[in-house]
Coordinates of C-alpha atoms in Angstrom, one line a residue:
M1 CA -0.1 0.0 0.0
P2 CA 1.6 3.5 -1.0
V3 CA 0.4 5.2 1.9
H4 CA 3.6 6.1 3.7
I5 CA 3.7 9.7 2.9
Q6 CA 0.0 10.1 3.9
T7 CA 0.7 8.3 7.1
C8 CA 3.4 10.7 7.9
G9 CA 0.9 13.4 7.3
L10 CA -1.5 11.8 9.6
V11 CA 1.0 11.3 12.3
L12 CA 1.9 15.2 12.1
D13 CA -1.8 16.0 12.2
I14 CA -2.3 14.0 15.3
L15 CA 0.8 15.4 17.0
L16 CA -0.4 18.9 16.2
I17 CA -4.0 18.2 17.5
Y18 CA -2.4 16.8 20.7
F19 CA -0.1 19.8 21.3
F20 CA -2.9 22.3 20.4
L21 CA -5.5 20.8 22.9
R22 CA -3.2 20.4 25.8
H23 CA -3.1 24.2 26.3
E24 CA -5.8 26.5 27.3
T25 CA -6.9 28.6 24.1
V26 CA -8.4 32.2 24.3
G27 CA -10.8 31.6 21.7
L28 CA -9.6 34.1 18.6
F29 CA -11.1 33.9 15.2
S30 CA -7.7 32.5 13.9
E31 CA -7.6 29.8 16.7
R32 CA -10.9 28.7 15.6
I33 CA -10.2 28.4 12.0
F34 CA -6.8 27.0 12.7
R35 CA -8.7 24.1 14.9
L36 CA -11.0 23.6 12.0
A37 CA -8.3 23.3 9.5
L38 CA -6.6 20.7 11.5
V39 CA -9.6 18.6 11.7
V40 CA -10.6 18.9 8.2
N41 CA -6.9 18.2 7.0
T42 CA -6.9 15.2 9.4
V43 CA -10.1 13.9 7.7
C44 CA -8.5 14.8 4.2
V45 CA -5.4 12.5 5.1
I46 CA -7.4 9.8 6.5
L47 CA -9.9 9.8 3.4
D48 CA -6.6 9.8 1.2
I49 CA -5.4 6.8 2.8
L50 CA -8.9 5.0 2.5
S51 CA -9.0 5.9 -1.1
V52 CA -5.7 4.3 -1.5
F53 CA -7.0 1.2 0.2
G54 CA -10.2 1.3 -1.6
I55 CA -8.6 1.4 -5.1
V56 CA -6.1 -1.3 -4.3
L57 CA -8.9 -3.4 -2.9
H58 CA -11.3 -2.7 -5.5
D59 CA -11.7 -6.2 -6.4
V60 CA -13.0 -7.0 -3.0
L61 CA -14.9 -3.9 -2.3
P62 CA -18.2 -2.7 -3.7
E63 CA -17.7 -0.1 -6.5
F64 CA -19.8 2.5 -5.0
V65 CA -17.6 2.4 -1.7
V66 CA -14.5 3.0 -3.6
L67 CA -16.0 5.8 -5.8
G68 CA -17.7 7.2 -2.8
V69 CA -14.5 7.4 -0.7
C70 CA -12.4 8.8 -3.6
K71 CA -15.0 11.6 -4.0
L72 CA -15.3 12.3 -0.2
Y73 CA -11.4 12.6 -0.4
L74 CA -11.6 15.2 -3.2
V75 CA -14.5 17.1 -1.4
S76 CA -12.2 17.4 1.7
L77 CA -9.3 18.5 -0.4
L78 CA -11.5 21.3 -1.5
G79 CA -12.7 21.9 2.1
S80 CA -9.1 22.2 3.1
A81 CA -8.4 24.8 0.4
F82 CA -11.5 26.8 1.4
I83 CA -10.4 26.8 5.1
G84 CA -7.1 28.2 4.4
F85 CA -8.7 31.0 2.2
L86 CA -10.8 31.8 5.5
Y87 CA -7.9 32.0 7.6
T88 CA -6.1 34.3 5.2
S89 CA -9.1 36.6 4.9
N90 CA -9.7 36.6 8.6
D91 CA -6.8 39.1 9.1
V92 CA -8.6 41.7 6.9
Q93 CA -11.6 42.7 9.1
H94 CA -13.5 44.2 6.2
L95 CA -13.5 41.1 4.3
R96 CA -14.3 38.9 7.5
E97 CA -17.4 41.1 8.1
D98 CA -18.5 41.5 4.6
E99 CA -21.6 39.3 4.1
V100 CA -21.6 39.3 0.3
F101 CA -17.8 38.2 0.1
N102 CA -18.4 35.4 2.5
R103 CA -21.7 34.3 0.9
V104 CA -20.0 34.3 -2.6
I105 CA -16.9 32.1 -1.4
R106 CA -19.2 29.7 0.3
I107 CA -21.4 29.5 -2.9
I108 CA -18.2 28.8 -4.9
C109 CA -16.9 25.9 -2.4
G110 CA -20.4 24.6 -2.3
L111 CA -20.8 24.4 -6.4
G112 CA -17.1 22.7 -6.4
A113 CA -18.3 20.1 -3.9
F114 CA -21.5 19.7 -5.9
F115 CA -19.7 19.0 -9.0
I116 CA -17.2 16.7 -7.4
L117 CA -20.2 14.5 -5.9
V118 CA -22.2 14.4 -9.1
L119 CA -19.6 14.1 -11.9
P120 CA -18.0 10.8 -13.0
I121 CA -14.7 9.6 -11.5
D122 CA -12.4 6.8 -12.2
Y123 CA -9.3 5.3 -10.7
Y124 CA -6.1 3.6 -11.8
H125 CA -3.8 1.1 -10.0
E126 CA -0.8 -0.6 -11.3
G127 CA 2.2 -1.5 -8.9
N128 CA 2.7 1.4 -6.5
I129 CA 0.9 3.8 -8.8
V130 CA -2.5 4.5 -7.3
Y131 CA -4.7 7.6 -8.3
S132 CA -8.1 8.7 -9.2
Y133 CA -9.0 10.8 -12.5
G134 CA -11.9 12.0 -14.4
L135 CA -14.3 15.1 -14.4
S136 CA -14.6 14.9 -10.6
T137 CA -11.0 15.1 -10.3
G138 CA -10.6 17.8 -12.7
V139 CA -13.1 19.9 -11.0
T140 CA -10.9 19.7 -7.7
Y141 CA -7.9 20.8 -9.5
I142 CA -10.0 24.0 -10.8
F143 CA -11.7 24.8 -7.6
A144 CA -9.0 24.0 -4.9
P145 CA -6.4 26.3 -6.7
V146 CA -9.0 29.1 -6.7
F147 CA -8.7 29.3 -2.9
I148 CA -5.0 28.4 -2.6
V149 CA -3.9 30.8 -5.3
G150 CA -6.6 33.3 -4.0
S151 CA -5.1 33.3 -0.4
L152 CA -1.4 33.7 -1.9
I153 CA -2.7 36.8 -4.0
M154 CA -4.4 38.2 -0.8
T155 CA -1.0 38.4 1.1
F156 CA -0.1 40.8 -1.5
T157 CA -3.2 43.0 -2.3
H158 CA -4.3 43.1 1.5
G159 CA -0.9 42.6 3.0
R160 CA -1.1 45.9 4.7
Y161 CA -3.7 44.4 7.1
M162 CA -1.4 41.6 8.1
N163 CA 2.1 41.9 9.8
A164 CA 5.0 40.7 8.0
G165 CA 5.2 37.3 10.0
R166 CA 1.6 36.4 9.2
R167 CA 2.1 37.1 5.4
N168 CA 5.2 35.3 5.2
V169 CA 4.0 32.1 7.0
I170 CA 0.8 32.2 4.9
R171 CA 2.7 32.5 1.6
A172 CA 5.1 29.5 2.8
W173 CA 1.7 27.5 3.6
M174 CA 0.1 28.0 0.4
S175 CA 3.2 27.6 -1.6
L176 CA 3.8 24.2 -0.3
E177 CA 0.3 23.3 -1.1
I178 CA 0.9 24.5 -4.7
L179 CA 4.0 22.8 -4.9
A180 CA 2.5 19.4 -3.6
A181 CA -0.3 19.5 -5.9
T182 CA 1.9 20.1 -9.0
L183 CA 4.3 17.3 -8.1
Q184 CA 1.4 14.9 -7.7
F185 CA -0.2 16.1 -10.9
I186 CA 3.2 15.6 -12.8
F187 CA 4.0 12.4 -11.0
P188 CA 0.6 10.7 -10.0
Q189 CA 2.7 8.1 -8.0
L190 CA 3.7 10.7 -5.6
L191 CA 0.7 11.2 -3.4
L192 CA 1.9 14.3 -1.7
V193 CA -1.1 16.8 -1.6
G194 CA -2.3 15.7 2.1
F195 CA 1.2 15.7 3.3
G196 CA 1.9 19.2 1.9
S197 CA -1.3 20.5 3.6
S198 CA 0.1 18.8 7.0
M199 CA 3.5 20.6 6.5
G200 CA 1.9 23.9 5.8
L201 CA -0.2 23.5 9.1
F202 CA 2.9 22.6 11.0
I203 CA 4.8 25.7 9.9
L204 CA 1.5 27.7 10.9
Y205 CA 1.3 26.2 14.2
C206 CA 5.0 26.7 15.1
E207 CA 5.1 30.3 13.8
L208 CA 1.6 31.6 14.6
E209 CA -0.9 29.3 16.3
S210 CA 1.0 27.5 19.1
P211 CA -0.9 28.5 22.2
E212 CA 2.3 29.6 23.9
V213 CA 2.6 32.3 21.3
Y214 CA -0.4 33.9 23.2
L215 CA 1.2 33.4 26.7
D216 CA 3.0 35.7 28.9
R217 CA 6.5 34.2 29.3
T218 CA 7.0 34.8 33.0
T219 CA 3.6 33.8 34.4
G220 CA 2.3 31.4 31.7
V221 CA -1.2 33.1 31.5
F222 CA -2.7 35.1 28.5
S223 CA -0.5 38.2 27.5
S224 CA -1.3 41.8 27.3
D225 CA -1.1 41.5 23.6
T226 CA -3.4 38.5 23.5
L227 CA -5.8 40.4 25.7
I228 CA -6.2 43.4 23.0
L229 CA -6.8 40.7 20.3
Y230 CA -9.2 38.9 22.5
L231 CA -11.1 42.3 23.5
K232 CA -11.3 43.4 19.7
Q233 CA -12.9 40.2 18.7
M234 CA -15.4 40.5 21.7
F235 CA -16.4 44.1 20.6
V236 CA -16.7 42.9 16.9
E237 CA -19.0 40.1 17.9
S238 CA -20.9 42.5 20.5
R239 CA -20.5 40.0 23.3
K240 CA -21.5 40.8 26.7
F241 CA -18.6 40.1 29.1
V242 CA -17.6 40.9 32.9
G243 CA -14.2 42.2 33.7
I244 CA -12.2 42.3 37.1
M245 CA -8.9 44.2 36.9
I246 CA -6.5 43.7 39.6
C247 CA -4.0 46.6 39.8
T248 CA -0.9 46.8 41.7
E249 CA 2.4 48.9 41.8
D250 CA 4.6 48.6 38.9
D251 CA 7.6 48.5 41.2
W252 CA 7.3 46.2 44.1
K253 CA 10.8 47.2 45.4
M254 CA 12.2 43.6 45.6
D255 CA 14.7 41.5 43.9
N256 CA 13.7 39.8 40.5
E257 CA 13.7 36.4 41.8
Q258 CA 11.3 37.2 44.8
E259 CA 9.1 39.3 42.4
T260 CA 8.7 36.3 40.1
R261 CA 7.7 33.8 42.9
I262 CA 5.1 36.0 44.0
L263 CA 3.9 36.6 40.4
L264 CA 3.6 33.0 40.0
E265 CA 1.8 32.5 43.3
I266 CA -0.9 35.3 42.5
T267 CA -1.1 33.7 38.8
E268 CA -1.8 30.4 40.2
Y269 CA -4.3 31.8 42.6
L270 CA -6.3 33.8 40.0
H271 CA -6.1 30.8 37.6
S272 CA -8.4 29.0 40.0
F273 CA -11.4 30.8 38.9
K274 CA -12.2 28.4 36.1
N275 CA -15.1 30.3 34.4
A276 CA -12.7 33.4 33.7
K277 CA -9.8 33.8 31.2
L278 CA -6.8 35.4 33.0
F279 CA -4.5 37.9 31.2
R280 CA -1.5 39.7 32.5
Y281 CA -2.3 43.3 31.4
S282 CA 0.7 45.5 32.0
G283 CA 3.5 45.4 34.6
N284 CA 1.9 43.5 37.6
D285 CA -1.7 44.1 36.8
F286 CA -4.1 41.0 35.8
M287 CA -7.4 41.1 34.1
L288 CA -10.0 38.5 34.5
I289 CA -12.9 38.2 31.7
Y290 CA -15.9 36.3 32.2
D291 CA -17.8 35.5 29.0
S292 CA -21.3 36.0 30.2
E293 CA -23.0 35.4 26.9
E294 CA -22.0 31.8 27.6
H295 CA -22.6 32.0 31.4
E296 CA -25.4 33.9 32.3
K297 CA -24.5 33.6 35.9
D298 CA -21.0 35.1 35.6
Q299 CA -22.3 38.3 36.7
I300 CA -23.0 37.0 40.1
E301 CA -20.2 34.7 40.3
S302 CA -17.8 37.3 39.3
A303 CA -18.9 39.7 42.0
I304 CA -18.6 37.1 44.6
N305 CA -15.1 36.3 43.3
L306 CA -14.3 39.8 43.5
D307 CA -14.9 39.9 47.3
V308 CA -12.8 36.6 47.6
I309 CA -9.9 37.9 45.7
K310 CA -10.0 41.2 47.6
E311 CA -9.9 39.2 50.8
R312 CA -7.0 37.0 49.5
F313 CA -4.9 40.3 48.6
Q314 CA -5.2 41.4 52.3
K315 CA -3.1 38.3 53.2
P316 CA 0.7 38.0 52.5
F317 CA 2.1 36.4 49.6
N318 CA 5.3 34.3 49.6
G319 CA 5.3 33.8 53.3
N320 CA 5.4 37.6 54.3
M321 CA 4.9 39.9 51.4
T322 CA 1.8 42.0 51.4
I323 CA 1.0 43.4 48.0
D324 CA -1.1 46.6 47.8
A325 CA -3.9 46.0 45.1
K326 CA -6.8 48.1 43.9
F327 CA -9.7 46.6 42.0
L328 CA -11.9 47.7 39.1
Y329 CA -15.0 46.0 38.5
I330 CA -16.8 46.3 35.1
P331 CA -20.0 44.2 35.3
D332 CA -20.9 44.9 31.6
A333 CA -18.3 45.7 28.9
R334 CA -20.9 47.3 26.7
I335 CA -20.4 50.5 28.7
A336 CA -17.7 51.0 26.0
T337 CA -18.0 51.3 22.4
D338 CA -14.8 49.4 21.4
Y339 CA -11.7 47.8 23.0
D340 CA -9.6 50.9 23.0
E341 CA -12.3 52.8 25.1
Y342 CA -12.7 49.9 27.4
L343 CA -9.1 49.8 28.1
E344 CA -8.9 53.5 28.4
I345 CA -11.8 53.6 31.0
C346 CA -9.9 51.0 33.0
R347 CA -6.3 52.8 32.5
I348 CA -7.8 56.2 33.7
N349 CA -9.8 55.1 36.6
K350 CA -6.8 53.0 37.8
D351 CA -4.8 56.6 37.7
E352 CA -7.6 58.5 39.3
M353 CA -8.1 56.1 42.4
D354 CA -6.6 57.6 45.5
R355 CA -4.4 55.9 48.3
N356 CA -7.5 54.9 50.5
E357 CA -9.9 53.8 47.4
T358 CA -9.6 49.8 47.2
S359 CA -12.1 49.2 44.6
R360 CA -14.1 51.0 42.1
L361 CA -17.4 50.0 40.0
L362 CA -17.2 51.1 36.4
D363 CA -20.5 51.8 35.0
D364 CA -22.2 53.9 32.2
K365 CA -21.1 57.2 34.2
A366 CA -17.4 56.2 34.1
A367 CA -17.7 55.4 30.2
S368 CA -19.4 58.7 29.5
D369 CA -16.7 60.7 31.3
I370 CA -14.2 58.8 29.1
R371 CA -16.2 59.4 25.9
Q372 CA -16.3 63.1 26.8
Q373 CA -12.7 63.2 27.0
R374 CA -12.0 61.4 23.7
W375 CA -14.5 64.0 22.0
V376 CA -12.7 66.7 23.6
K377 CA -9.2 65.4 22.6
G378 CA -10.7 65.1 18.9
E379 CA -11.9 68.8 19.1
I380 CA -8.6 69.8 20.2
V381 CA -6.6 68.0 17.5
S382 CA -9.1 69.4 14.8
A383 CA -9.1 72.9 16.3
L384 CA -5.2 73.0 16.2
A385 CA -5.5 71.7 12.6
E386 CA -8.2 73.9 11.5
D387 CA -7.2 77.2 13.3
R388 CA -9.9 76.9 15.6
V389 CA -7.8 78.0 18.8
Q390 CA -9.0 81.4 20.1
V391 CA -7.5 83.8 22.7
H392 CA -9.8 85.8 25.0
F393 CA -8.3 88.6 27.0
Q394 CA -9.1 89.5 30.8
P395 CA -8.0 93.2 31.3
I396 CA -5.7 94.0 34.3
W397 CA -6.2 97.6 36.2
S398 CA -3.3 99.4 37.4
I399 CA -4.1 101.1 40.8
E400 CA -1.2 103.5 40.4
E401 CA -2.0 104.5 37.0
Q402 CA -5.7 104.2 37.3
R403 CA -6.1 102.6 33.9
F404 CA -5.9 99.2 32.2
V405 CA -2.2 98.4 31.4
S406 CA -2.2 94.8 30.9
A407 CA -4.5 91.6 30.0
E408 CA -4.1 87.9 30.7
A409 CA -4.3 85.8 27.7
L410 CA -6.5 82.9 28.0
A411 CA -7.1 80.0 25.6
R412 CA -10.4 79.1 24.0
I413 CA -11.3 76.4 21.8
V414 CA -14.1 76.6 19.2
S415 CA -15.8 73.2 18.5
S416 CA -16.7 72.0 15.1
E417 CA -20.1 73.0 15.9
G418 CA -19.0 76.7 16.6
K419 CA -19.5 76.5 20.3
L420 CA -16.7 77.6 22.9
I421 CA -15.1 74.8 24.9
M422 CA -13.8 76.2 28.0
P423 CA -10.5 75.7 29.6
G424 CA -11.9 73.9 32.6
L425 CA -13.0 71.0 30.1
F426 CA -10.0 70.9 27.4
I427 CA -6.9 71.8 29.4
P428 CA -6.8 68.4 31.6
V429 CA -7.6 66.6 28.3
A430 CA -4.8 68.4 26.5
E431 CA -2.5 67.5 29.4
E432 CA -3.4 63.9 29.6
Y433 CA -2.8 63.5 25.8
G434 CA 0.2 65.6 25.6
L435 CA -1.4 68.4 23.4
I436 CA -0.9 71.2 25.9
D437 CA 2.4 72.2 24.3
Q438 CA 0.7 72.9 20.7
I439 CA -2.0 74.9 22.5
G440 CA 0.4 77.0 24.3
E441 CA 2.4 77.7 21.5
R442 CA -0.6 78.6 19.5
V443 CA -1.9 81.0 22.0
F444 CA 1.5 82.6 22.5
E445 CA 1.7 83.2 18.6
I446 CA -2.0 84.7 18.6
T447 CA -1.2 87.0 21.5
C448 CA 2.1 88.3 19.9
R449 CA 0.3 88.8 16.6
T450 CA -2.5 90.6 18.3
F451 CA -0.2 92.9 20.2
R452 CA 1.4 93.9 17.1
E453 CA -1.5 93.9 14.7
K454 CA -4.0 95.8 16.7
A455 CA -1.5 98.2 18.2
L456 CA -2.4 97.6 21.9
R457 CA 0.6 99.8 23.0
D458 CA -1.2 102.7 21.6
M459 CA -4.4 101.7 23.6
G460 CA -2.5 101.6 27.0
I461 CA -1.5 98.0 27.2
E462 CA 2.0 97.7 28.3
Y463 CA 2.3 94.0 28.2
L464 CA 0.3 90.8 28.0
E465 CA 0.5 87.8 30.3
V466 CA 0.5 84.4 28.8
N467 CA 0.4 81.0 30.8
L468 CA 2.9 78.4 30.6
S469 CA 1.9 74.9 31.4
V470 CA 4.0 72.6 33.5
A471 CA 4.9 70.5 30.2
Q472 CA 6.0 73.6 28.5
C473 CA 8.2 74.5 31.5
E474 CA 9.7 71.2 31.2
N475 CA 10.6 71.5 27.6
R476 CA 14.3 72.3 27.0
K477 CA 13.5 74.1 23.8
L478 CA 11.0 76.6 25.2
S479 CA 13.1 79.6 25.2
E480 CA 14.0 78.8 21.8
I481 CA 10.6 78.1 20.6
Y482 CA 9.2 81.3 22.1
N483 CA 12.1 83.4 20.7
K484 CA 11.5 82.1 17.1
I485 CA 7.7 83.1 17.6
M486 CA 8.6 86.6 18.9
E487 CA 10.9 87.1 15.9
K488 CA 8.5 85.9 13.5
E489 CA 5.6 88.2 14.9
E490 CA 8.2 91.0 15.2
I491 CA 7.4 91.9 18.9
E492 CA 9.5 92.9 21.6
P493 CA 10.1 90.4 24.6
A494 CA 9.5 93.2 27.1
M495 CA 5.8 93.1 25.6
I496 CA 5.3 89.7 27.2
N497 CA 5.0 88.6 30.8
L498 CA 5.0 84.7 31.1
E499 CA 2.9 83.1 34.0
I500 CA 4.3 80.1 35.9
T501 CA 2.5 78.0 38.7
E502 CA 4.2 76.7 41.6
S503 CA 3.5 73.2 40.4
S504 CA 5.8 74.1 37.5
T505 CA 8.7 74.1 39.8
L506 CA 8.0 70.6 41.2
H507 CA 9.9 68.6 38.4
Y508 CA 12.7 69.4 36.2
R509 CA 13.3 72.7 38.2
N510 CA 16.8 73.1 36.5
I511 CA 15.1 73.2 33.1
L512 CA 12.6 75.7 34.0
L513 CA 15.4 78.0 35.5
E514 CA 17.4 77.5 32.3
N515 CA 14.3 78.6 30.2
M516 CA 13.4 81.5 32.6
N517 CA 16.9 83.0 32.5
A518 CA 17.1 82.8 28.8
L519 CA 13.7 84.3 28.2
G520 CA 14.6 86.8 30.9
R521 CA 17.9 88.0 28.9
M522 CA 15.7 88.5 25.8
G523 CA 13.5 90.8 27.8
C524 CA 10.5 88.8 29.1
S525 CA 9.3 89.1 32.4
F526 CA 7.5 86.5 34.6
S527 CA 4.6 86.1 37.0
L528 CA 4.1 83.6 39.7
D529 CA 0.4 82.7 39.2
D530 CA -2.0 81.1 41.5
F531 CA -0.2 82.1 44.5
G532 CA -2.1 81.1 47.8
T533 CA -3.2 77.6 46.4
G534 CA -1.4 74.3 46.9
E535 CA 1.9 74.3 48.4
S536 CA 2.3 78.0 48.6
N537 CA 5.9 78.9 49.7
L538 CA 7.9 82.2 49.7
N539 CA 10.9 80.5 48.7
Y540 CA 9.6 80.4 45.2
I541 CA 9.6 84.2 45.3
V542 CA 13.0 84.1 46.5
D543 CA 14.5 81.4 44.1
M544 CA 12.4 82.3 40.9
P545 CA 13.3 85.3 38.6
V546 CA 9.7 86.7 38.8
Q547 CA 8.7 90.2 38.7
I548 CA 4.9 89.9 39.7
V549 CA 3.0 87.7 42.1
K550 CA -0.5 87.0 41.5
F551 CA -2.8 86.2 44.4
D552 CA -5.2 83.5 43.6
R553 CA -9.0 84.4 43.7
S554 CA -9.5 81.9 46.7
M555 CA -6.9 83.8 48.6
V556 CA -8.4 87.2 47.9
Q557 CA -11.9 86.0 48.8
D558 CA -10.7 84.4 52.2
Y559 CA -9.4 87.9 53.0
F560 CA -12.9 89.3 53.4
V561 CA -14.3 86.1 55.5
N562 CA -11.2 85.0 57.4
E563 CA -9.3 87.0 60.0
R564 CA -6.3 84.4 59.9
A565 CA -6.3 84.9 56.3
K566 CA -6.4 88.6 56.6
T567 CA -3.4 88.6 58.9
V568 CA -1.4 86.4 56.8
M569 CA -2.1 88.1 53.5
R570 CA -1.2 91.4 55.0
A571 CA 2.1 90.2 56.1
T572 CA 2.7 88.4 52.8
V573 CA 2.1 91.5 50.8
S574 CA 4.6 93.5 53.2
M575 CA 7.2 91.0 52.5
I576 CA 6.6 90.7 48.7
K577 CA 6.6 94.6 48.5
E578 CA 9.8 94.8 50.5
I579 CA 11.4 92.5 48.1
G580 CA 10.6 94.8 45.3
L581 CA 8.1 92.7 43.4
K582 CA 4.4 93.8 42.2
I583 CA 1.2 92.2 43.1
V584 CA -1.9 91.4 41.2
A585 CA -5.2 90.2 43.1
E586 CA -7.2 87.9 41.0
G587 CA -10.9 87.5 41.5
V588 CA -12.0 91.0 42.7
E589 CA -15.8 91.3 42.0
T590 CA -17.1 94.1 44.0
K591 CA -16.1 98.0 44.8
E592 CA -15.6 97.0 48.4
Q593 CA -13.0 94.4 47.5
L594 CA -11.3 96.9 45.1
D595 CA -11.1 99.3 47.7
A596 CA -9.8 96.8 50.3
M597 CA -7.1 95.5 47.9
E598 CA -5.9 99.1 47.0
E599 CA -5.7 99.9 50.8
L600 CA -3.7 96.5 51.2
G601 CA -1.0 97.8 48.9
V602 CA -1.8 95.6 45.9
D603 CA -0.5 97.1 42.4
Y604 CA -3.0 95.5 39.9
I605 CA -6.6 94.1 39.9
Q606 CA -7.9 91.5 37.7
G607 CA -11.4 90.1 37.9
Y608 CA -15.0 90.3 37.2
Y609 CA -15.6 93.8 38.8
F610 CA -13.9 95.1 35.5
S611 CA -14.5 92.6 33.0
K612 CA -14.6 88.7 32.3
P613 CA -12.3 87.5 29.8
L614 CA -13.2 88.9 26.3
A615 CA -12.9 87.9 22.7
E616 CA -10.4 89.9 20.8
K617 CA -13.1 92.3 19.0
D618 CA -14.8 93.0 22.4
F619 CA -11.4 93.4 24.3
L620 CA -10.5 96.2 21.8
N621 CA -13.9 97.9 22.0
F622 CA -13.4 97.6 25.8
L623 CA -10.2 99.4 25.8
T624 CA -11.1 102.1 23.5
V625 CA -13.8 103.0 25.7
K626 CA -12.5 102.5 29.1
N627 CA -8.9 103.5 28.7
Q628 CA -10.1 106.6 26.9
V629 CA -12.4 107.4 29.9
A630 CA -9.7 106.7 32.4

């Protein structure tokens, strides 16, 4: 019996099935198709062997049995090629989800199988040469290559949707099948087709579909990359699932060996919850996913498990090590619209949890907050691209000169619908996504241009104040960037006062001082903004090369309701004035407050008593009227 080649292929398939099934699988599309490919190819090889037996023993077997087995083998051969095509198209999401495309390829496969079954077939046997022929076999050699060559072509036409590794492995797989089929067509005694498919699947398993590819090397559970693939698939299928995220510090401050032992102990414990898939998300964080579409009771079970897990983390690991952990519970993943939003909800809520908060339930409110953030981020990006960043100006009154001598430039963003987005909404988002530098530079550019083009000096304005974000203060090229903008807009640096906050000095202090000194040498002046909030410290005034101190609105308002605050503020004003700095009182809203600040010795007043922040046109009209009156 000339079946030694097919027998090798069958042994290879059985080994692949064994190694594939001995590991837990995550259930990705590609895993499902690969499992189906293994089964179909194994059946194909078995039918190939049976067809050889049938042909060799045709004298003792009924004719319909021999012909039937031969035709079934050809149908399985077509099925194997079809599944290879499905595996390849799986990487191209728009093809995988295209109902018309999928219906067409299934019809082609169905027609091929139909013709194979109804058309006549014959066979040949002489010595070791055994093969079938006829119209049925011819149809197989027409339809199967359609899928094999189609898969190969797809790796070129749609290769941009596949990573290089997947493209190359699929090409090797299909090339092996083409080579085996060609050799068998030329040399019928070489029954290589089934073995060629088995070798292709073997390469596919080793390179792409071994379950270990999806595992984290240290812990042996599913990796963070696998989590992303799994979440993508769950959202594509619109499946309901429950998530528990166990968050710990990234640095446990212990040696690598001890950290590994604890990680493995945690992994083994979390892996005991059988209805959940366990992923190592990032660092030392873990994610448990319950597929509640399959297990309706999972929402109840997961809530119970969460309490059990929290209780376990209160006890030491590895004998004496207690791991601080926080827990996020997402009872219905459909609060998010896609996998990216889901992970963002988890990440942001993890970062927001304070020291005393051990767990947080993430519901529709959490999702809507993140969705708003993403909307604001999109508006910021489009506003920067479409020149929808505006600057509003809040006038600053000089008590000594009894006129408006300055104004604070404040960023505003116009949404795509034409409505203003206020700083309280977009500034935190811009800081979160690293867009604050671009906004700051755009505001500075507009401010410089406004000062020059609108001849603000002729209207009594001596300088404009522009805020610097913490991120800008940490940029080594800040002074260089701002110098280029001032040169481009042809404005004297003395016309610009840059506001820094106390939080700007917390990190990268040396970079901030270098920038301040460089800009100061050009002629810019500086204000210390929001004095009286947070970690207020007079050392900032001593150490920083600032010329103006701005009392925060809360500090000004406390002056009128708190005797202690009044005493402290009087002493602070005295010290600042003695150093030789100027003072701006922010948030002044009434005539009584204005008079009190003037009596206190404040130099400048900023607040709603005079004006709210004004758009450029309104600001120019304001100056024309008010400074002329003054």
